[in-house]
C-alpha cells in the first residue's frame, strides 16, 4: 500500500481513499458516541452550522471543543460522553481539527475517520477493500500532531502487516503535546480519563465511514468482520 501522510493544508486534490486521524479527541469521541448508541454523526463546518442544525432538529445532540456553551449539549470529551445514552440519536460534531479534516476530503470515494480505538477495524477495512493508495490526513497542529501521525502510521502498518506492534506508536502519542495539554488542564472541557481513553487500542470493533448524505458529511459505524 502506498501511504501518504499529509496535513489538511497540504491536500491539493481529492484522494481516492482518505483516512482522517484525530486521536485527541474528535474521533475517539465519535467512536464512543457510536458505542453509546448514536445512529450517525453529522460533521459540521462551523459552530453556527451546528447550532442551526440543532435548532431545526431539537432532538439531535450537538457537541463542540472547549467548555460548555449555550445551544450545545456536550463537549468533545470521551470521558464525559461515555456516560450519556445516545441510543438512536443523531450527533452534530464540530471540532478544531478532526471535523475540518473530514470535510476537506469529502469528495474522496472512501473517507474513514480514525483514532487508536478503531485502528484495527480501520486497517482491516483498508485490507478488505484492497486499497493500494491511501492518504492519511494528520489533522492536529497543522499536520504535525505526533499522536495523529503515530496513529496514522500504525494503521498503515497494520493494513499491510497485521503483526505491527502498537507500543512504540502509543508511546509517541502518550508524550505528545496534545496529551500534555489535556493532562495539565491547558484545554477546557476535559475529563481526567480522556488521554487514557484516547490511547486504548482497538476498543471498538467497527471502522467509521464518512460520506455525503443530503449535502451533510455524515459519519456512521461500519462493522468489519474478523476473518475466520
Short mmCIF file of C-alpha atoms in Angstrom, two decimals, residues 38-165:
data_model
loop_
_atom_site.label_atom_id
_atom_site.label_comp_id
_atom_site.label_asym_id
_atom_site.label_seq_id
_atom_site.Cartn_x
_atom_site.Cartn_y
_atom_site.Cartn_z
CA UNK A 38 -25.68 7.02 18.33
CA UNK A 39 -27.04 6.28 14.86
CA UNK A 40 -24.93 8.82 12.98
CA UNK A 41 -22.72 11.86 13.44
CA UNK A 42 -23.06 14.95 11.27
CA UNK A 43 -19.71 16.73 10.88
CA UNK A 44 -20.17 20.47 10.56
CA UNK A 45 -18.06 23.27 9.15
CA UNK A 46 -18.78 25.84 11.86
CA UNK A 47 -20.32 26.34 15.26
CA UNK A 48 -23.07 28.36 13.61
CA UNK A 49 -23.93 25.46 11.30
CA UNK A 50 -24.00 23.09 14.27
CA UNK A 51 -26.36 25.39 16.16
CA UNK A 52 -28.56 25.85 13.09
CA UNK A 53 -28.91 22.08 12.69
CA UNK A 54 -29.68 21.74 16.39
CA UNK A 55 -32.35 24.45 16.09
CA UNK A 56 -34.00 22.61 13.19
CA UNK A 57 -33.71 19.25 14.92
CA UNK A 58 -34.06 19.81 18.68
CA UNK A 59 -33.78 16.08 19.41
CA UNK A 60 -30.29 15.95 17.87
CA UNK A 61 -27.31 16.29 20.19
CA UNK A 62 -24.67 18.96 19.46
CA UNK A 63 -21.13 18.87 20.81
CA UNK A 64 -18.04 21.04 20.41
CA UNK A 65 -14.48 21.55 21.61
CA UNK A 66 -13.78 23.54 24.73
CA UNK A 67 -16.04 24.46 27.65
CA UNK A 68 -19.83 24.07 27.68
CA UNK A 69 -21.66 26.69 25.62
CA UNK A 70 -25.28 27.72 25.10
CA UNK A 71 -27.03 25.59 22.50
CA UNK A 72 -24.61 22.69 22.80
CA UNK A 73 -25.45 19.54 24.74
CA UNK A 74 -21.95 18.21 25.37
CA UNK A 75 -18.25 18.82 24.89
CA UNK A 76 -15.68 16.89 22.90
CA UNK A 77 -14.55 14.58 25.70
CA UNK A 78 -14.72 10.78 25.64
CA UNK A 79 -14.62 10.65 29.42
CA UNK A 80 -17.68 12.86 29.70
CA UNK A 81 -19.56 11.33 26.75
CA UNK A 82 -19.25 7.70 27.85
CA UNK A 83 -21.97 8.11 30.48
CA UNK A 84 -24.59 9.50 28.08
CA UNK A 85 -27.20 7.25 26.46
CA UNK A 86 -27.28 8.15 22.77
CA UNK A 87 -29.44 5.29 21.54
CA UNK A 88 -30.85 6.09 18.11
CA UNK A 89 -29.77 9.73 18.21
CA UNK A 90 -28.02 11.91 15.66
CA UNK A 91 -24.97 13.76 17.00
CA UNK A 92 -23.75 17.03 15.50
CA UNK A 93 -20.00 17.46 15.95
CA UNK A 94 -17.76 20.47 15.37
CA UNK A 95 -14.12 20.35 16.44
CA UNK A 96 -10.99 22.31 15.75
CA UNK A 97 -9.19 19.72 13.63
CA UNK A 98 -10.98 16.41 13.12
CA UNK A 99 -14.19 17.60 11.52
CA UNK A 100 -12.21 20.11 9.42
CA UNK A 101 -10.05 17.28 8.08
CA UNK A 102 -13.01 15.10 7.17
CA UNK A 103 -14.73 17.94 5.34
CA UNK A 104 -11.51 18.68 3.44
CA UNK A 105 -11.65 15.25 1.77
CA UNK A 106 -15.42 14.94 1.35
CA UNK A 107 -15.02 14.33 -2.39
CA UNK A 108 -12.92 11.17 -1.85
CA UNK A 109 -14.52 7.88 -2.85
CA UNK A 110 -13.87 6.45 0.61
CA UNK A 111 -13.39 8.50 3.78
CA UNK A 112 -12.57 6.80 7.07
CA UNK A 113 -12.26 8.65 10.36
CA UNK A 114 -9.99 7.06 12.94
CA UNK A 115 -8.11 7.03 16.21
CA UNK A 116 -6.39 4.25 18.13
CA UNK A 117 -9.73 2.99 19.45
CA UNK A 118 -10.76 1.79 15.95
CA UNK A 119 -7.30 1.22 14.48
CA UNK A 120 -7.52 -2.49 13.67
CA UNK A 121 -11.03 -2.28 12.22
CA UNK A 122 -9.87 0.64 10.04
CA UNK A 123 -6.80 -1.28 8.87
CA UNK A 124 -8.89 -4.37 8.20
CA UNK A 125 -11.33 -2.38 6.08
CA UNK A 126 -8.42 -1.00 4.04
CA UNK A 127 -7.20 -4.56 3.51
CA UNK A 128 -10.68 -5.81 2.63
CA UNK A 129 -11.18 -3.05 0.07
CA UNK A 130 -7.65 -3.73 -1.29
CA UNK A 131 -6.80 -0.03 -1.12
CA UNK A 132 -3.43 0.37 -2.81
CA UNK A 133 -3.07 4.14 -2.34
CA UNK A 134 -4.24 5.82 0.85
CA UNK A 135 -3.92 9.40 2.06
CA UNK A 136 -3.75 9.72 5.84
CA UNK A 137 -4.84 13.17 6.95
CA UNK A 138 -2.93 14.21 10.08
CA UNK A 139 -5.36 16.77 11.42
CA UNK A 140 -3.77 18.23 14.53
CA UNK A 141 -1.20 21.03 14.75
CA UNK A 142 -1.22 21.73 11.00
CA UNK A 143 -0.19 18.18 10.21
CA UNK A 144 2.49 17.92 12.90
CA UNK A 145 0.48 16.39 15.75
CA UNK A 146 2.58 13.47 16.93
CA UNK A 147 -0.38 11.50 18.28
CA UNK A 148 -2.20 11.70 14.96
CA UNK A 149 0.88 10.86 12.88
CA UNK A 150 1.72 7.93 15.16
CA UNK A 151 -1.81 6.56 14.86
CA UNK A 152 -1.83 7.05 11.09
CA UNK A 153 1.47 5.22 10.73
CA UNK A 154 0.26 2.44 12.99
CA UNK A 155 -2.90 1.93 10.93
CA UNK A 156 -0.85 1.98 7.72
CA UNK A 157 1.42 -0.66 9.21
CA UNK A 158 -1.49 -2.82 10.32
CA UNK A 159 -3.07 -2.52 6.89
CA UNK A 160 -0.02 -4.11 5.29
CA UNK A 161 1.42 -6.18 8.14
CA UNK A 162 -1.08 -7.37 10.74
CA UNK A 163 1.60 -8.05 13.36
CA UNK A 164 2.67 -4.40 13.70
CA UNK A 165 3.10 -3.74 17.43
#
